[in-house]
CSV table of N, CA and C in Angstrom, one decimal:
chain,number,residue,atom,x,y,z
A,1,ILE,N,53.7,85.7,95.8
A,1,ILE,CA,54.4,85.7,97.1
A,1,ILE,C,55.6,86.7,96.9
A,2,CYS,N,56.2,86.7,95.8
A,2,CYS,CA,57.4,87.5,95.6
A,2,CYS,C,57.0,89.0,95.7
A,3,ASN,N,55.8,89.4,95.3
A,3,ASN,CA,55.3,90.8,95.4
A,3,ASN,C,55.2,91.2,96.9
A,4,TYR,N,54.8,90.3,97.7
A,4,TYR,CA,54.6,90.6,99.2
A,4,TYR,C,56.0,90.7,99.8
A,5,LEU,N,56.9,89.8,99.4
A,5,LEU,CA,58.2,89.8,100.0
A,5,LEU,C,59.0,91.1,99.6
A,6,SER,N,58.8,91.6,98.4
A,6,SER,CA,59.4,92.8,98.0
A,6,SER,C,58.9,94.0,98.8
A,7,LYS,N,57.6,94.0,99.2
A,7,LYS,CA,57.0,95.0,100.1
A,7,LYS,C,57.6,95.0,101.4
A,8,LEU,N,57.9,93.8,101.9
A,8,LEU,CA,58.5,93.6,103.2
A,8,LEU,C,59.8,94.3,103.3
A,9,TYR,N,60.7,94.1,102.3
A,9,TYR,CA,62.0,94.6,102.2
A,9,TYR,C,62.0,96.1,101.8
A,10,GLU,N,61.0,96.5,101.0
A,10,GLU,CA,60.9,97.9,100.5
A,10,GLU,C,60.5,98.8,101.7
A,11,LYS,N,59.5,98.5,102.5
A,11,LYS,CA,59.0,99.4,103.5
A,11,LYS,C,59.6,99.0,104.9
A,12,GLY,N,60.0,97.8,105.1
A,12,GLY,CA,60.5,97.3,106.4
A,12,GLY,C,62.0,97.6,106.5
A,13,ASP,N,62.5,97.2,107.7
A,13,ASP,CA,63.9,97.4,107.8
A,13,ASP,C,64.6,96.0,108.1
A,14,PHE,N,64.1,95.0,107.4
A,14,PHE,CA,64.6,93.7,107.5
A,14,PHE,C,65.4,93.4,106.3
A,15,LYS,N,66.6,92.8,106.5
A,15,LYS,CA,67.6,92.7,105.4
A,15,LYS,C,68.0,91.2,105.3
A,16,SER,N,67.7,90.3,106.2
A,16,SER,CA,68.2,89.0,106.1
A,16,SER,C,67.5,88.2,104.9
A,17,GLY,N,68.2,87.2,104.4
A,17,GLY,CA,67.7,86.4,103.3
A,17,GLY,C,66.6,85.5,103.8
A,18,MET,N,65.6,85.2,103.0
A,18,MET,CA,64.5,84.3,103.3
A,18,MET,C,64.5,83.2,102.3
A,19,LYS,N,64.4,82.0,102.7
A,19,LYS,CA,64.2,80.9,101.7
A,19,LYS,C,62.8,80.5,101.7
A,20,ILE,N,62.3,80.3,100.5
A,20,ILE,CA,60.9,79.9,100.4
A,20,ILE,C,60.9,78.6,99.6
A,21,PHE,N,60.2,77.6,100.2
A,21,PHE,CA,60.1,76.3,99.6
A,21,PHE,C,58.7,76.1,99.1
A,22,ILE,N,58.5,75.8,97.9
A,22,ILE,CA,57.2,75.5,97.3
A,22,ILE,C,57.1,74.0,97.1
A,23,VAL,N,56.2,73.4,97.8
A,23,VAL,CA,56.0,71.9,97.7
A,23,VAL,C,54.6,71.6,97.4
A,24,PRO,N,54.3,70.4,96.8
A,24,PRO,CA,52.9,70.1,96.5
A,24,PRO,C,52.2,70.1,97.8
A,25,SER,N,51.1,70.9,97.8
A,25,SER,CA,50.3,71.1,99.0
A,25,SER,C,49.7,69.8,99.6
A,26,SER,N,49.5,68.8,98.7
A,26,SER,CA,48.9,67.6,99.2
A,26,SER,C,49.9,66.9,100.2
A,27,PHE,N,51.2,67.2,100.1
A,27,PHE,CA,52.1,66.6,101.0
A,27,PHE,C,51.9,67.1,102.5
A,28,TYR,N,51.5,68.4,102.6
A,28,TYR,CA,51.3,68.9,103.9
A,28,TYR,C,49.9,69.0,104.3
A,29,ASP,N,49.0,68.6,103.4
A,29,ASP,CA,47.5,68.6,103.8
A,29,ASP,C,47.3,67.8,105.1
A,30,PHE,N,48.1,66.8,105.3
A,30,PHE,CA,47.9,65.9,106.5
A,30,PHE,C,48.1,66.8,107.7
A,31,PHE,N,49.2,67.6,107.7
A,31,PHE,CA,49.5,68.5,108.9
A,31,PHE,C,48.5,69.6,109.0
A,32,LEU,N,48.1,70.1,107.8
A,32,LEU,CA,47.2,71.3,107.8
A,32,LEU,C,45.8,71.0,108.2
A,33,PHE,N,45.5,69.7,108.1
A,33,PHE,CA,44.1,69.3,108.5
A,33,PHE,C,43.8,69.8,109.9
A,34,TYR,N,44.8,69.9,110.8
A,34,TYR,CA,44.5,70.2,112.2
A,34,TYR,C,44.7,71.7,112.4
A,35,ALA,N,45.2,72.5,111.4
A,35,ALA,CA,45.4,73.9,111.5
A,35,ALA,C,44.0,74.6,111.2
A,36,GLU,N,43.7,75.6,112.0
A,36,GLU,CA,42.5,76.4,111.8
A,36,GLU,C,42.6,77.3,110.6
A,37,ASP,N,43.7,77.9,110.4
A,37,ASP,CA,43.8,78.9,109.3
A,37,ASP,C,44.3,78.2,108.0
A,38,PRO,N,44.0,78.7,106.9
A,38,PRO,CA,44.5,78.2,105.6
A,38,PRO,C,46.0,78.4,105.4
A,39,VAL,N,46.6,79.3,106.2
A,39,VAL,CA,48.0,79.5,106.2
A,39,VAL,C,48.6,79.3,107.5
A,40,PHE,N,49.6,78.4,107.6
A,40,PHE,CA,50.1,78.0,108.9
A,40,PHE,C,51.6,78.2,109.0
A,41,LEU,N,52.1,78.7,110.1
A,41,LEU,CA,53.5,78.9,110.3
A,41,LEU,C,54.0,78.0,111.4
A,42,ASN,N,55.0,77.2,111.1
A,42,ASN,CA,55.7,76.4,112.1
A,42,ASN,C,56.9,77.1,112.5
A,43,PRO,N,56.9,77.7,113.8
A,43,PRO,CA,58.0,78.6,114.2
A,43,PRO,C,59.3,77.8,114.4
A,44,PHE,N,59.2,76.5,114.5
A,44,PHE,CA,60.5,75.8,114.8
A,44,PHE,C,61.3,75.5,113.6
A,45,ASN,N,60.6,75.2,112.4
A,45,ASN,CA,61.4,75.1,111.2
A,45,ASN,C,61.3,76.3,110.3
A,46,ARG,N,60.5,77.3,110.8
A,46,ARG,CA,60.3,78.5,110.1
A,46,ARG,C,59.8,78.3,108.6
A,47,LEU,N,58.8,77.4,108.5
A,47,LEU,CA,58.2,77.2,107.2
A,47,LEU,C,56.8,77.6,107.3
A,48,VAL,N,56.3,78.2,106.1
A,48,VAL,CA,54.9,78.6,106.0
A,48,VAL,C,54.2,77.6,105.1
A,49,TYR,N,53.1,77.0,105.5
A,49,TYR,CA,52.4,76.1,104.7
A,49,TYR,C,51.1,76.7,104.3
A,50,LEU,N,50.7,76.4,103.1
A,50,LEU,CA,49.4,76.8,102.5
A,50,LEU,C,48.5,75.6,102.3
A,51,LYS,N,47.2,75.8,102.7
A,51,LYS,CA,46.3,74.7,102.4
A,51,LYS,C,46.0,74.6,101.0
A,52,ASN,N,45.6,73.5,100.5
A,52,ASN,CA,45.3,73.3,99.1
A,52,ASN,C,44.1,74.2,98.7
A,53,GLY,N,44.2,74.8,97.5
A,53,GLY,CA,43.1,75.6,97.0
A,53,GLY,C,43.0,77.0,97.6
A,54,ILE,N,44.0,77.6,98.1
A,54,ILE,CA,43.9,78.9,98.7
A,54,ILE,C,43.6,80.0,97.6
A,55,ASP,N,42.7,80.9,97.9
A,55,ASP,CA,42.3,81.9,96.9
A,55,ASP,C,43.1,83.2,97.2
A,56,MET,N,44.1,83.5,96.4
A,56,MET,CA,44.9,84.7,96.6
A,56,MET,C,44.2,85.9,96.2
A,57,ASN,N,43.0,85.9,95.7
A,57,ASN,CA,42.2,87.1,95.4
A,57,ASN,C,41.5,87.6,96.6
A,58,ASN,N,41.4,86.8,97.6
A,58,ASN,CA,40.8,87.1,98.9
A,58,ASN,C,41.8,88.0,99.7
A,59,SER,N,41.4,89.2,100.0
A,59,SER,CA,42.3,90.1,100.7
A,59,SER,C,42.6,89.6,102.1
A,60,SER,N,41.7,89.0,102.8
A,60,SER,CA,42.0,88.5,104.1
A,60,SER,C,43.0,87.4,104.1
A,61,LEU,N,42.9,86.5,103.1
A,61,LEU,CA,43.9,85.5,103.0
A,61,LEU,C,45.3,86.0,102.5
A,62,ARG,N,45.3,87.0,101.7
A,62,ARG,CA,46.6,87.7,101.3
A,62,ARG,C,47.3,88.3,102.6
A,63,LEU,N,46.5,88.9,103.4
A,63,LEU,CA,47.0,89.5,104.6
A,63,LEU,C,47.5,88.4,105.6
A,64,MET,N,46.7,87.3,105.7
A,64,MET,CA,47.2,86.2,106.5
A,64,MET,C,48.5,85.6,106.0
A,65,LEU,N,48.6,85.5,104.7
A,65,LEU,CA,49.9,84.9,104.1
A,65,LEU,C,51.0,85.9,104.5
A,66,PHE,N,50.8,87.2,104.3
A,66,PHE,CA,51.8,88.1,104.5
A,66,PHE,C,52.2,88.2,106.0
A,67,GLU,N,51.2,88.0,106.9
A,67,GLU,CA,51.5,87.9,108.3
A,67,GLU,C,52.5,86.8,108.6
A,68,LYS,N,52.2,85.6,108.0
A,68,LYS,CA,53.1,84.4,108.2
A,68,LYS,C,54.5,84.7,107.6
A,69,LEU,N,54.5,85.3,106.4
A,69,LEU,CA,55.9,85.5,105.8
A,69,LEU,C,56.6,86.5,106.6
A,70,PHE,N,55.9,87.6,107.2
A,70,PHE,CA,56.6,88.5,108.0
A,70,PHE,C,57.0,87.8,109.3
A,71,SER,N,56.2,86.9,109.8
A,71,SER,CA,56.6,86.2,111.1
A,71,SER,C,57.9,85.4,110.9
A,72,VAL,N,58.0,84.8,109.7
A,72,VAL,CA,59.3,84.1,109.4
A,72,VAL,C,60.5,85.1,109.5
A,73,GLU,N,60.3,86.3,108.9
A,73,GLU,CA,61.4,87.2,108.9
A,73,GLU,C,61.6,87.7,110.4
A,74,LEU,N,60.6,87.9,111.1
A,74,LEU,CA,60.7,88.3,112.5
A,74,LEU,C,61.4,87.2,113.3
A,75,LEU,N,61.1,85.9,113.0
A,75,LEU,CA,61.8,84.8,113.7
A,75,LEU,C,63.3,84.8,113.4
A,76,SER,N,63.7,85.3,112.3
A,76,SER,CA,65.1,85.4,112.0
A,76,SER,C,65.8,86.4,112.9
A,77,LYS,N,65.1,87.3,113.5
A,77,LYS,CA,65.6,88.3,114.3
A,77,LYS,C,65.6,88.1,115.8
A,78,MET,N,64.8,87.1,116.2
A,78,MET,CA,64.7,86.9,117.6
A,78,MET,C,64.5,85.4,118.0
A,79,PRO,N,64.8,85.0,119.2
A,79,PRO,CA,64.6,83.6,119.5
A,79,PRO,C,63.1,83.2,119.5
A,80,VAL,N,62.9,81.9,119.3
A,80,VAL,CA,61.5,81.4,119.2
A,80,VAL,C,60.6,81.8,120.4
A,81,LEU,N,61.2,81.7,121.6
A,81,LEU,CA,60.4,82.0,122.8
A,81,LEU,C,60.1,83.5,122.9
A,82,SER,N,61.0,84.3,122.4
A,82,SER,CA,60.7,85.8,122.4
A,82,SER,C,59.6,86.0,121.3
A,83,PHE,N,59.7,85.4,120.2
A,83,PHE,CA,58.7,85.5,119.1
A,83,PHE,C,57.3,85.1,119.6
A,84,ILE,N,57.2,84.0,120.3
A,84,ILE,CA,55.9,83.5,120.8
A,84,ILE,C,55.3,84.5,121.7
A,85,SER,N,56.0,85.3,122.4
A,85,SER,CA,55.5,86.3,123.4
A,85,SER,C,55.1,87.6,122.7
A,86,VAL,N,55.4,87.8,121.4
A,86,VAL,CA,55.0,89.0,120.7
A,86,VAL,C,53.5,89.0,120.5
A,87,PRO,N,52.8,90.0,121.0
A,87,PRO,CA,51.3,90.0,120.8
A,87,PRO,C,50.9,90.0,119.3
A,88,SER,N,49.9,89.3,119.0
A,88,SER,CA,49.5,89.2,117.6
A,88,SER,C,49.1,90.5,117.0
A,89,TRP,N,48.6,91.5,117.8
A,89,TRP,CA,48.2,92.8,117.2
A,89,TRP,C,49.4,93.5,116.5
A,90,LYS,N,50.6,93.2,117.1
A,90,LYS,CA,51.8,93.9,116.5
A,90,LYS,C,52.1,93.2,115.1
A,91,ILE,N,52.1,91.9,115.1
A,91,ILE,CA,52.3,91.2,113.8
A,91,ILE,C,51.3,91.6,112.7
A,92,LYS,N,50.0,91.5,113.2
A,92,LYS,CA,48.9,91.8,112.2
A,92,LYS,C,48.9,93.3,111.8
A,93,GLY,N,49.2,94.1,112.8
A,93,GLY,CA,49.3,95.6,112.5
A,93,GLY,C,50.4,96.0,111.6
A,94,TYR,N,51.6,95.4,111.8
A,94,TYR,CA,52.7,95.7,111.0
A,94,TYR,C,52.5,95.2,109.6
A,95,SER,N,52.0,94.0,109.5
A,95,SER,CA,51.7,93.4,108.2
A,95,SER,C,50.7,94.3,107.4
A,96,GLY,N,49.7,94.7,108.1
A,96,GLY,CA,48.7,95.6,107.5
A,96,GLY,C,49.2,96.9,107.1
A,97,TYR,N,50.1,97.4,107.9
A,97,TYR,CA,50.8,98.6,107.6
A,97,TYR,C,51.6,98.5,106.3
A,98,LEU,N,52.3,97.4,106.1
A,98,LEU,CA,53.1,97.2,104.9
A,98,LEU,C,52.2,97.0,103.7
A,99,LEU,N,51.0,96.4,103.9
A,99,LEU,CA,50.1,96.1,102.8
A,99,LEU,C,48.9,97.1,102.8
A,100,SER,N,49.3,98.4,102.9
A,100,SER,CA,48.2,99.4,103.0
A,100,SER,C,47.2,99.4,101.9
A,101,GLU,N,47.5,98.9,100.7
A,101,GLU,CA,46.5,99.0,99.7
A,101,GLU,C,45.4,98.1,99.8
A,102,LEU,N,45.4,97.2,100.8
A,102,LEU,CA,44.3,96.2,101.0
A,102,LEU,C,43.1,96.9,101.7
A,103,TRP,N,43.3,98.0,102.3
A,103,TRP,CA,42.2,98.5,103.2
A,103,TRP,C,41.2,99.3,102.5
A,104,SER,N,39.9,99.1,102.8
A,104,SER,CA,38.8,99.9,102.2
A,104,SER,C,38.3,100.9,103.3
A,105,PHE,N,39.0,100.9,104.4
A,105,PHE,CA,38.6,101.8,105.5
A,105,PHE,C,39.5,103.1,105.5
A,106,LEU,N,38.9,104.1,106.0
A,106,LEU,CA,39.6,105.4,106.2
A,106,LEU,C,40.0,105.5,107.7
A,107,PRO,N,41.1,106.2,108.0
A,107,PRO,CA,41.5,106.4,109.4
A,107,PRO,C,40.3,106.9,110.3
A,108,SER,N,39.5,107.7,109.7
A,108,SER,CA,38.4,108.3,110.5
A,108,SER,C,37.3,107.2,110.9
A,109,ASP,N,37.4,106.1,110.2
A,109,ASP,CA,36.4,105.0,110.5
A,109,ASP,C,36.7,104.4,111.9
A,110,ILE,N,37.9,104.7,112.5
A,110,ILE,CA,38.1,104.2,113.9
A,110,ILE,C,37.2,104.9,114.9
A,111,CYS,N,36.6,106.1,114.5
A,111,CYS,CA,35.8,106.8,115.4
A,111,CYS,C,34.4,106.2,115.5
A,112,SER,N,34.0,105.3,114.6
A,112,SER,CA,32.7,104.7,114.7
A,112,SER,C,32.8,103.5,115.7
A,113,ILE,N,32.0,103.5,116.6
A,113,ILE,CA,32.1,102.5,117.7
A,113,ILE,C,31.6,101.1,117.2
A,114,ASN,N,30.6,101.0,116.5
A,114,ASN,CA,30.0,99.8,116.1
A,114,ASN,C,30.3,99.4,114.7
A,115,ASN,N,31.6,99.0,114.4
A,115,ASN,CA,32.0,98.5,113.1
A,115,ASN,C,32.0,97.0,113.2
A,116,SER,N,31.2,96.3,112.5
A,116,SER,CA,31.1,94.8,112.5
A,116,SER,C,31.8,94.2,111.3
A,117,ASP,N,32.4,94.9,110.5
A,117,ASP,CA,33.1,94.3,109.4
A,117,ASP,C,34.2,93.3,109.9
A,118,LEU,N,34.3,92.2,109.2
A,118,LEU,CA,35.3,91.2,109.7
A,118,LEU,C,36.8,91.7,109.6
A,119,ASN,N,37.1,92.5,108.7
A,119,ASN,CA,38.4,93.0,108.5
A,119,ASN,C,38.7,94.2,109.4
A,120,TYR,N,37.7,94.7,110.1
A,120,TYR,CA,37.9,96.0,110.9
A,120,TYR,C,39.0,95.8,111.9
A,121,LYS,N,39.0,94.7,112.7
A,121,LYS,CA,40.0,94.5,113.7
A,121,LYS,C,41.4,94.5,113.2
A,122,SER,N,41.6,93.9,112.0
A,122,SER,CA,42.9,94.0,111.4
A,122,SER,C,43.3,95.4,111.0
A,123,PHE,N,42.3,96.1,110.5
A,123,PHE,CA,42.5,97.5,110.2
A,123,PHE,C,42.9,98.3,111.4
A,124,GLU,N,42.2,98.1,112.5
A,124,GLU,CA,42.4,98.8,113.7
A,124,GLU,C,43.9,98.5,114.2
A,125,ASN,N,44.3,97.2,114.1
A,125,ASN,CA,45.7,96.9,114.5
A,125,ASN,C,46.7,97.6,113.6
A,126,LYS,N,46.4,97.7,112.3
A,126,LYS,CA,47.2,98.4,111.3
A,126,LYS,C,47.3,99.9,111.7
A,127,LEU,N,46.2,100.5,112.0
A,127,LEU,CA,46.2,101.9,112.3
A,127,LEU,C,47.0,102.2,113.6
A,128,VAL,N,47.0,101.3,114.6
A,128,VAL,CA,47.8,101.5,115.8
A,128,VAL,C,49.3,101.5,115.5
A,129,VAL,N,49.7,100.5,114.7
A,129,VAL,CA,51.1,100.4,114.3
A,129,VAL,C,51.5,101.5,113.5
A,130,GLU,N,50.7,101.9,112.5
A,130,GLU,CA,51.0,103.1,111.6
A,130,GLU,C,51.2,104.3,112.5
A,131,TYR,N,50.4,104.5,113.5
A,131,TYR,CA,50.4,105.7,114.4
A,131,TYR,C,51.8,105.6,115.1
A,132,LEU,N,52.1,104.4,115.6
A,132,LEU,CA,53.4,104.3,116.4
A,132,LEU,C,54.6,104.7,115.5
A,133,ILE,N,54.5,104.3,114.2
A,133,ILE,CA,55.7,104.6,113.4
A,133,ILE,C,55.7,106.0,112.9
A,134,THR,N,54.5,106.5,112.3
A,134,THR,CA,54.5,107.7,111.6
A,134,THR,C,54.3,109.0,112.6
A,135,VAL,N,53.6,108.8,113.7
A,135,VAL,CA,53.3,109.9,114.6
A,135,VAL,C,54.3,109.9,115.8
A,136,LYS,N,54.5,108.7,116.4
A,136,LYS,CA,55.3,108.6,117.5
A,136,LYS,C,56.8,108.4,117.2
A,137,GLY,N,57.1,108.0,115.9
A,137,GLY,CA,58.5,107.8,115.5
A,137,GLY,C,59.1,106.6,116.0
A,138,TYR,N,58.3,105.6,116.4
A,138,TYR,CA,58.9,104.3,116.9
A,138,TYR,C,59.5,103.5,115.8
A,139,SER,N,60.7,102.9,116.1
A,139,SER,CA,61.3,102.0,115.2
A,139,SER,C,60.6,100.6,115.2
A,140,THR,N,60.9,99.8,114.2
A,140,THR,CA,60.3,98.5,114.2
A,140,THR,C,60.9,97.7,115.4
A,141,ASP,N,62.1,97.8,115.7
A,141,ASP,CA,62.7,97.1,116.8
A,141,ASP,C,62.0,97.5,118.1
A,142,ARG,N,61.8,98.8,118.3
A,142,ARG,CA,61.1,99.2,119.5
A,142,ARG,C,59.7,98.6,119.6
A,143,ILE,N,59.0,98.6,118.5
A,143,ILE,CA,57.6,98.0,118.5
A,143,ILE,C,57.6,96.6,118.9
A,144,PHE,N,58.5,95.8,118.4
A,144,PHE,CA,58.5,94.4,118.6
A,144,PHE,C,59.3,93.9,119.9
A,145,ASN,N,60.1,94.8,120.5
A,145,ASN,CA,60.8,94.4,121.6
A,145,ASN,C,60.3,95.0,122.9
A,146,GLU,N,59.5,96.0,122.8
A,146,GLU,CA,59.0,96.7,124.1
A,146,GLU,C,57.6,96.1,124.4
A,147,ASN,N,57.3,96.1,125.7
A,147,ASN,CA,56.0,95.7,126.1
A,147,ASN,C,55.1,96.9,126.0
A,148,MET,N,54.1,96.8,125.2
A,148,MET,CA,53.2,98.0,125.0
A,148,MET,C,51.8,97.6,125.2
A,149,SER,N,51.0,98.5,125.7
A,149,SER,CA,49.6,98.2,125.9
A,149,SER,C,48.8,98.6,124.7
A,150,TYR,N,48.1,97.6,124.1
A,150,TYR,CA,47.3,97.9,122.9
A,150,TYR,C,46.2,98.8,123.2
A,151,SER,N,45.5,98.7,124.3
A,151,SER,CA,44.4,99.5,124.6
A,151,SER,C,44.8,101.0,124.8
A,152,TYR,N,46.0,101.1,125.5
A,152,TYR,CA,46.5,102.5,125.7
A,152,TYR,C,46.7,103.2,124.4
A,153,TYR,N,47.4,102.5,123.4
A,153,TYR,CA,47.7,103.2,122.1
A,153,TYR,C,46.5,103.3,121.2
A,154,LEU,N,45.6,102.3,121.4
A,154,LEU,CA,44.3,102.4,120.6
A,154,LEU,C,43.5,103.7,121.0
A,155,ASP,N,43.5,103.9,122.3
A,155,ASP,CA,42.8,105.2,122.9
A,155,ASP,C,43.5,106.4,122.3
A,156,GLU,N,44.9,106.4,122.3
A,156,GLU,CA,45.6,107.5,121.7
A,156,GLU,C,45.3,107.7,120.3
A,157,VAL,N,45.2,106.6,119.5
A,157,VAL,CA,44.9,106.7,118.1
A,157,VAL,C,43.5,107.3,117.9
A,158,LYS,N,42.6,106.9,118.7
A,158,LYS,CA,41.2,107.4,118.6
A,158,LYS,C,41.2,108.9,118.9
A,159,ARG,N,41.9,109.3,119.9
A,159,ARG,CA,42.0,110.7,120.2
A,159,ARG,C,42.6,111.5,119.1
A,160,TYR,N,43.6,110.9,118.4
A,160,TYR,CA,44.3,111.5,117.3
A,160,TYR,C,43.4,111.7,116.1
A,161,TYR,N,42.6,110.7,115.8
A,161,TYR,CA,41.7,110.8,114.6
A,161,TYR,C,40.4,111.3,114.8
A,162,CYS,N,39.9,111.2,116.0
A,162,CYS,CA,38.5,111.6,116.4
A,162,CYS,C,38.4,112.9,117.1
A,163,LYS,N,39.0,113.9,116.5
A,163,LYS,CA,39.0,115.3,117.2
A,163,LYS,C,37.7,116.0,117.0
């Protein structure tokens, strides 16, 4: 977990302190029983819960954990109601951007229309956010505070990489 938090502060522009509580997972298994994901964020108390037996060698689960840790950091910057209205593609995309070593895809893979890999949608989100930051020069604040059309920027990304 500390490795992922250092990436958040290294590449991101978030500077507030984050407290992490590690508790016996059996204590929270009762609550997590109803959660669909093995990693759960409670936006009201800003705690991230992990289901018992989570496999940190699984790249999808590592990304999911990082999304939740990033969400806690984002919650420290905005009210809960504003956070709830942030589209998930922004959180997933920014988390994927920070954890760029997870991806087995190349940017040109966005040009193939029929990609059925389960991680492809997360990669697509990451590529859109990466494009907004590196090509368009958008700040993190602008990405998370402005209302943006995902499909509009996805089309722009495809035009950029699929020349």
